[in-house]
N, C-alpha and C. Protein backbone atom coordinates (compact mmCIF):
# COMPACT_ATOMS: atom_id res chain seq x y z
N UNK A 1 -3.73 72.54 9.17
CA UNK A 1 -3.46 72.05 7.84
C UNK A 1 -3.14 70.55 7.94
N UNK A 2 -3.87 69.75 7.21
CA UNK A 2 -3.70 68.31 7.27
C UNK A 2 -3.14 67.79 5.94
N UNK A 3 -2.16 66.92 6.07
CA UNK A 3 -1.66 66.24 4.87
C UNK A 3 -2.01 64.77 4.99
N UNK A 4 -2.18 64.12 3.89
CA UNK A 4 -2.53 62.71 3.91
C UNK A 4 -1.33 61.82 3.71
N UNK A 5 -0.16 62.30 4.09
CA UNK A 5 1.05 61.48 3.99
C UNK A 5 1.00 60.38 5.05
N UNK A 6 1.43 59.18 4.69
CA UNK A 6 1.46 58.12 5.70
C UNK A 6 2.51 58.44 6.77
N UNK A 7 2.22 58.08 8.00
CA UNK A 7 3.14 58.29 9.10
C UNK A 7 4.35 57.37 8.92
N UNK A 8 5.53 57.93 9.07
CA UNK A 8 6.75 57.15 8.93
C UNK A 8 7.02 56.33 10.19
N UNK A 9 7.66 55.18 10.04
CA UNK A 9 8.05 54.35 11.17
C UNK A 9 9.36 53.67 10.83
N UNK A 10 10.07 53.21 11.83
CA UNK A 10 11.33 52.52 11.59
C UNK A 10 11.03 51.15 10.98
N UNK A 11 11.98 50.61 10.24
CA UNK A 11 11.76 49.34 9.55
C UNK A 11 12.49 48.17 10.20
N UNK A 12 13.27 48.44 11.21
CA UNK A 12 13.99 47.37 11.89
C UNK A 12 15.11 47.94 12.73
N UNK A 13 15.83 47.08 13.38
CA UNK A 13 16.96 47.50 14.20
C UNK A 13 18.19 47.53 13.31
N UNK A 14 18.84 48.67 13.26
CA UNK A 14 20.01 48.85 12.41
C UNK A 14 21.33 48.61 13.13
N UNK A 15 21.28 48.52 14.43
CA UNK A 15 22.50 48.27 15.20
C UNK A 15 22.16 48.13 16.66
N UNK A 16 23.05 47.50 17.37
CA UNK A 16 22.92 47.36 18.82
C UNK A 16 24.29 47.70 19.38
N UNK A 17 24.38 48.74 20.17
CA UNK A 17 25.66 49.25 20.65
C UNK A 17 25.70 49.20 22.17
N UNK A 18 26.80 48.74 22.72
CA UNK A 18 26.92 48.65 24.17
C UNK A 18 28.38 48.75 24.58
N UNK A 19 28.60 49.11 25.83
CA UNK A 19 29.95 49.21 26.36
C UNK A 19 30.48 47.82 26.70
N UNK A 20 31.78 47.63 26.52
CA UNK A 20 32.44 46.38 26.88
C UNK A 20 33.83 46.70 27.42
N UNK A 21 34.29 45.91 28.36
CA UNK A 21 35.64 46.11 28.91
C UNK A 21 36.69 45.94 27.83
N UNK A 22 36.50 44.97 26.96
CA UNK A 22 37.43 44.70 25.86
C UNK A 22 36.58 44.49 24.60
N UNK A 23 36.28 45.57 23.86
CA UNK A 23 35.38 45.46 22.71
C UNK A 23 35.81 44.41 21.68
N UNK A 24 37.10 44.30 21.39
CA UNK A 24 37.56 43.32 20.39
C UNK A 24 37.30 41.90 20.89
N UNK A 25 37.59 41.64 22.15
CA UNK A 25 37.35 40.30 22.71
C UNK A 25 35.85 40.00 22.76
N UNK A 26 35.06 41.01 23.08
CA UNK A 26 33.61 40.82 23.13
C UNK A 26 33.07 40.50 21.74
N UNK A 27 33.51 41.24 20.72
CA UNK A 27 33.08 40.97 19.34
C UNK A 27 33.47 39.56 18.92
N UNK A 28 34.66 39.15 19.32
CA UNK A 28 35.13 37.78 18.99
C UNK A 28 34.26 36.74 19.68
N UNK A 29 33.90 36.97 20.94
CA UNK A 29 33.06 36.03 21.69
C UNK A 29 31.70 35.88 21.02
N UNK A 30 31.07 37.00 20.68
CA UNK A 30 29.75 36.95 20.03
C UNK A 30 29.85 36.23 18.67
N UNK A 31 30.94 36.44 17.95
CA UNK A 31 31.12 35.77 16.66
C UNK A 31 31.33 34.27 16.85
N UNK A 32 32.23 33.93 17.76
CA UNK A 32 32.59 32.52 17.98
C UNK A 32 31.45 31.69 18.54
N UNK A 33 30.72 32.24 19.50
CA UNK A 33 29.72 31.44 20.20
C UNK A 33 28.29 31.63 19.72
N UNK A 34 27.98 32.78 19.11
CA UNK A 34 26.61 33.02 18.67
C UNK A 34 26.50 33.28 17.18
N UNK A 35 27.63 33.38 16.48
CA UNK A 35 27.60 33.56 15.03
C UNK A 35 27.30 34.97 14.57
N UNK A 36 27.46 35.96 15.45
CA UNK A 36 27.22 37.36 15.08
C UNK A 36 28.52 37.91 14.49
N UNK A 37 28.50 38.20 13.19
CA UNK A 37 29.70 38.73 12.55
C UNK A 37 30.03 40.11 13.09
N UNK A 38 31.32 40.40 13.31
CA UNK A 38 31.70 41.73 13.79
C UNK A 38 31.45 42.80 12.73
N UNK A 39 31.36 44.05 13.18
CA UNK A 39 31.18 45.17 12.25
C UNK A 39 32.43 45.23 11.38
N UNK A 40 32.26 45.33 10.07
CA UNK A 40 33.41 45.35 9.17
C UNK A 40 34.29 46.58 9.40
N UNK A 41 35.56 46.41 9.16
CA UNK A 41 36.51 47.51 9.31
C UNK A 41 37.08 47.95 7.97
N UNK A 42 36.65 47.30 6.90
CA UNK A 42 37.11 47.68 5.56
C UNK A 42 35.90 47.98 4.69
N UNK A 43 36.07 48.91 3.80
CA UNK A 43 34.99 49.30 2.91
C UNK A 43 34.56 48.12 2.03
N UNK A 44 33.27 47.97 1.87
CA UNK A 44 32.74 46.91 1.01
C UNK A 44 32.40 45.62 1.76
N UNK A 45 32.94 45.45 2.97
CA UNK A 45 32.63 44.25 3.75
C UNK A 45 31.20 44.38 4.29
N UNK A 46 30.57 43.26 4.53
CA UNK A 46 29.17 43.25 4.95
C UNK A 46 29.04 43.06 6.47
N UNK A 47 28.02 43.69 7.03
CA UNK A 47 27.66 43.50 8.43
C UNK A 47 26.91 42.17 8.60
N UNK A 48 26.78 41.73 9.83
CA UNK A 48 25.97 40.57 10.15
C UNK A 48 24.54 40.85 9.70
N UNK A 49 23.93 39.87 9.04
CA UNK A 49 22.55 40.01 8.59
C UNK A 49 21.70 39.00 9.34
N UNK A 50 20.68 39.50 9.98
CA UNK A 50 19.80 38.59 10.70
C UNK A 50 18.70 38.10 9.77
N UNK A 51 18.17 36.94 10.10
CA UNK A 51 17.05 36.41 9.34
C UNK A 51 15.81 37.20 9.69
N UNK A 52 14.93 37.37 8.71
CA UNK A 52 13.68 38.07 8.96
C UNK A 52 12.85 37.27 9.95
N UNK A 53 12.19 37.98 10.83
CA UNK A 53 11.33 37.30 11.79
C UNK A 53 10.82 38.29 12.83
N UNK A 54 10.01 37.78 13.71
CA UNK A 54 9.45 38.63 14.75
C UNK A 54 10.54 39.20 15.65
N UNK A 55 10.34 40.43 16.09
CA UNK A 55 11.24 41.08 17.02
C UNK A 55 10.40 41.72 18.11
N UNK A 56 10.62 41.31 19.35
CA UNK A 56 9.92 41.93 20.47
C UNK A 56 10.69 43.17 20.89
N UNK A 57 9.99 44.27 21.06
CA UNK A 57 10.57 45.52 21.55
C UNK A 57 9.71 45.91 22.73
N UNK A 58 10.20 45.64 23.95
CA UNK A 58 9.33 45.76 25.10
C UNK A 58 10.02 46.38 26.30
N UNK A 59 9.63 47.60 26.66
CA UNK A 59 10.13 48.17 27.92
C UNK A 59 9.61 47.33 29.10
N UNK A 60 10.45 47.17 30.10
CA UNK A 60 10.09 46.43 31.31
C UNK A 60 10.03 47.41 32.48
N UNK A 61 9.35 47.06 33.55
CA UNK A 61 9.35 47.93 34.73
C UNK A 61 10.78 48.14 35.24
N UNK A 62 11.04 49.31 35.82
CA UNK A 62 12.38 49.65 36.30
C UNK A 62 12.88 48.68 37.37
N UNK A 63 11.98 48.04 38.11
CA UNK A 63 12.39 47.15 39.19
C UNK A 63 12.37 45.67 38.79
N UNK A 64 12.34 45.37 37.48
CA UNK A 64 12.31 43.97 37.05
C UNK A 64 13.58 43.24 37.47
N UNK A 65 13.46 41.97 37.77
CA UNK A 65 14.65 41.16 38.04
C UNK A 65 14.89 40.19 36.86
N UNK A 66 14.13 40.37 35.79
CA UNK A 66 14.23 39.49 34.62
C UNK A 66 15.60 39.56 33.95
N UNK A 67 16.28 40.71 34.03
CA UNK A 67 17.58 40.88 33.37
C UNK A 67 18.74 40.49 34.27
N UNK A 68 18.46 40.20 35.54
CA UNK A 68 19.56 39.87 36.46
C UNK A 68 19.86 41.05 37.36
N UNK A 69 21.08 41.54 37.32
CA UNK A 69 21.54 42.61 38.21
C UNK A 69 20.61 43.83 38.13
N UNK A 70 20.32 44.46 39.27
CA UNK A 70 19.42 45.62 39.27
C UNK A 70 19.91 46.77 38.39
N UNK A 71 21.23 46.94 38.25
CA UNK A 71 21.75 48.04 37.43
C UNK A 71 21.76 47.71 35.93
N UNK A 72 21.39 46.49 35.57
CA UNK A 72 21.37 46.10 34.16
C UNK A 72 20.15 46.71 33.49
N UNK A 73 20.40 47.57 32.50
CA UNK A 73 19.31 48.32 31.87
C UNK A 73 18.76 47.64 30.62
N UNK A 74 19.42 46.61 30.12
CA UNK A 74 18.97 46.00 28.88
C UNK A 74 19.26 44.51 28.88
N UNK A 75 18.64 43.80 27.97
CA UNK A 75 18.92 42.40 27.69
C UNK A 75 18.64 42.19 26.22
N UNK A 76 19.51 41.50 25.53
CA UNK A 76 19.27 41.20 24.11
C UNK A 76 18.71 39.78 24.01
N UNK A 77 17.81 39.60 23.06
CA UNK A 77 17.18 38.31 22.82
C UNK A 77 17.47 37.94 21.36
N UNK A 78 18.11 36.78 21.17
CA UNK A 78 18.41 36.30 19.82
C UNK A 78 17.48 35.14 19.48
N UNK A 79 16.91 35.16 18.27
CA UNK A 79 16.14 34.02 17.78
C UNK A 79 17.09 32.91 17.37
N UNK A 80 16.71 31.68 17.62
CA UNK A 80 17.49 30.51 17.18
C UNK A 80 16.53 29.50 16.55
N UNK A 81 17.04 28.64 15.70
CA UNK A 81 16.18 27.63 15.07
C UNK A 81 16.19 26.32 15.83
N UNK A 82 17.26 26.04 16.58
CA UNK A 82 17.35 24.78 17.34
C UNK A 82 17.96 25.10 18.70
N UNK A 83 17.10 25.40 19.67
CA UNK A 83 17.55 25.80 21.00
C UNK A 83 18.38 24.71 21.66
N UNK A 84 17.95 23.47 21.56
CA UNK A 84 18.69 22.38 22.20
C UNK A 84 20.11 22.28 21.68
N UNK A 85 20.29 22.37 20.36
CA UNK A 85 21.62 22.30 19.77
C UNK A 85 22.48 23.49 20.18
N UNK A 86 21.89 24.68 20.24
CA UNK A 86 22.63 25.87 20.64
C UNK A 86 23.06 25.77 22.10
N UNK A 87 22.17 25.32 22.97
CA UNK A 87 22.50 25.16 24.39
C UNK A 87 23.63 24.15 24.55
N UNK A 88 23.54 23.05 23.84
CA UNK A 88 24.58 22.02 23.87
C UNK A 88 25.93 22.59 23.43
N UNK A 89 25.92 23.34 22.35
CA UNK A 89 27.13 23.96 21.80
C UNK A 89 27.76 24.93 22.80
N UNK A 90 26.94 25.75 23.44
CA UNK A 90 27.45 26.71 24.41
C UNK A 90 28.01 26.01 25.64
N UNK A 91 27.30 25.00 26.13
CA UNK A 91 27.79 24.25 27.30
C UNK A 91 29.10 23.55 26.98
N UNK A 92 29.24 23.01 25.77
CA UNK A 92 30.49 22.36 25.36
C UNK A 92 31.66 23.34 25.35
N UNK A 93 31.35 24.63 25.15
CA UNK A 93 32.38 25.67 25.16
C UNK A 93 32.62 26.21 26.57
N UNK A 94 31.96 25.61 27.56
CA UNK A 94 32.15 26.03 28.95
C UNK A 94 31.33 27.24 29.36
N UNK A 95 30.29 27.55 28.61
CA UNK A 95 29.44 28.71 28.90
C UNK A 95 28.21 28.23 29.67
N UNK A 96 27.95 28.85 30.81
CA UNK A 96 26.78 28.50 31.61
C UNK A 96 25.52 28.98 30.90
N UNK A 97 24.58 28.07 30.75
CA UNK A 97 23.31 28.37 30.09
C UNK A 97 22.19 27.78 30.92
N UNK A 98 21.15 28.56 31.12
CA UNK A 98 19.99 28.10 31.87
C UNK A 98 18.80 28.01 30.93
N UNK A 99 18.38 26.79 30.62
CA UNK A 99 17.22 26.60 29.75
C UNK A 99 15.96 26.77 30.58
N UNK A 100 15.00 27.51 30.02
CA UNK A 100 13.73 27.74 30.71
C UNK A 100 12.67 26.82 30.13
N UNK A 101 11.65 26.53 30.92
CA UNK A 101 10.59 25.66 30.39
C UNK A 101 9.88 26.33 29.21
N UNK A 102 9.15 25.51 28.49
CA UNK A 102 8.38 26.01 27.35
C UNK A 102 7.43 27.11 27.81
N UNK A 103 7.20 28.04 26.94
CA UNK A 103 6.34 29.19 27.22
C UNK A 103 5.37 29.33 26.06
N UNK A 104 4.36 30.11 26.22
CA UNK A 104 3.38 30.34 25.16
C UNK A 104 4.04 30.79 23.86
N UNK A 105 5.12 31.61 23.97
CA UNK A 105 5.76 32.20 22.80
C UNK A 105 6.88 31.34 22.22
N UNK A 106 7.21 30.24 22.88
CA UNK A 106 8.31 29.40 22.41
C UNK A 106 9.15 28.89 23.56
N UNK A 107 10.40 28.57 23.24
CA UNK A 107 11.33 28.04 24.23
C UNK A 107 12.47 29.04 24.41
N UNK A 108 12.98 29.14 25.65
CA UNK A 108 13.97 30.15 25.98
C UNK A 108 15.15 29.56 26.74
N UNK A 109 16.28 30.24 26.68
CA UNK A 109 17.44 29.92 27.50
C UNK A 109 18.15 31.24 27.79
N UNK A 110 18.81 31.31 28.94
CA UNK A 110 19.53 32.52 29.33
C UNK A 110 21.00 32.22 29.57
N UNK A 111 21.82 33.20 29.22
CA UNK A 111 23.25 33.14 29.47
C UNK A 111 23.76 34.56 29.61
N UNK A 112 25.06 34.71 29.85
CA UNK A 112 25.68 36.03 29.95
C UNK A 112 26.91 36.06 29.07
N UNK A 113 27.20 37.26 28.53
CA UNK A 113 28.44 37.42 27.78
C UNK A 113 29.59 37.61 28.77
N UNK A 114 30.83 37.70 28.30
CA UNK A 114 31.96 37.82 29.23
C UNK A 114 31.90 39.04 30.16
N UNK A 115 31.15 40.09 29.79
CA UNK A 115 31.01 41.26 30.66
C UNK A 115 29.82 41.13 31.61
N UNK A 116 29.14 40.00 31.59
CA UNK A 116 27.99 39.80 32.47
C UNK A 116 26.70 40.34 31.93
N UNK A 117 26.67 40.74 30.66
CA UNK A 117 25.44 41.24 30.05
C UNK A 117 24.50 40.07 29.75
N UNK A 118 23.22 40.22 30.09
CA UNK A 118 22.28 39.13 29.88
C UNK A 118 21.92 38.93 28.41
N UNK A 119 21.83 37.66 28.03
CA UNK A 119 21.42 37.27 26.68
C UNK A 119 20.33 36.22 26.85
N UNK A 120 19.29 36.36 26.06
CA UNK A 120 18.24 35.36 26.05
C UNK A 120 18.17 34.78 24.64
N UNK A 121 18.08 33.47 24.57
CA UNK A 121 17.90 32.78 23.29
C UNK A 121 16.44 32.36 23.21
N UNK A 122 15.87 32.48 22.03
CA UNK A 122 14.45 32.21 21.85
C UNK A 122 14.23 31.38 20.60
N UNK A 123 13.60 30.23 20.78
CA UNK A 123 13.14 29.42 19.65
C UNK A 123 11.64 29.59 19.58
N UNK A 124 11.17 30.41 18.61
CA UNK A 124 9.72 30.66 18.51
C UNK A 124 8.95 29.37 18.23
N UNK A 125 7.69 29.37 18.62
CA UNK A 125 6.85 28.21 18.34
C UNK A 125 6.25 28.33 16.95
């Protein structure tokens, strides 16, 4: 029996959840340094809203070293509008940032959060 209903698909990422040694401090760090608003704790407050844009969703080989530590299972990539300004801002706050050369898809920089989780910043071309 065949129906002609369109196949359903997800419309975007609704959340990103991860373990942290100190969740409150981690939420504060992401807010202070990357502008990601923490999840609201009161009814009616709004979550962080990202700007519409391309989102890469890409499994990597299990033995990749792209994320850093071998036991690291994920890396988050944030879009930015001015990579140079963001890198400057992070360095001024004492955060180590490694800018990567230009790539076909844009410009990139890597850093880690206080728990050592990898973060990649991406300025699309």
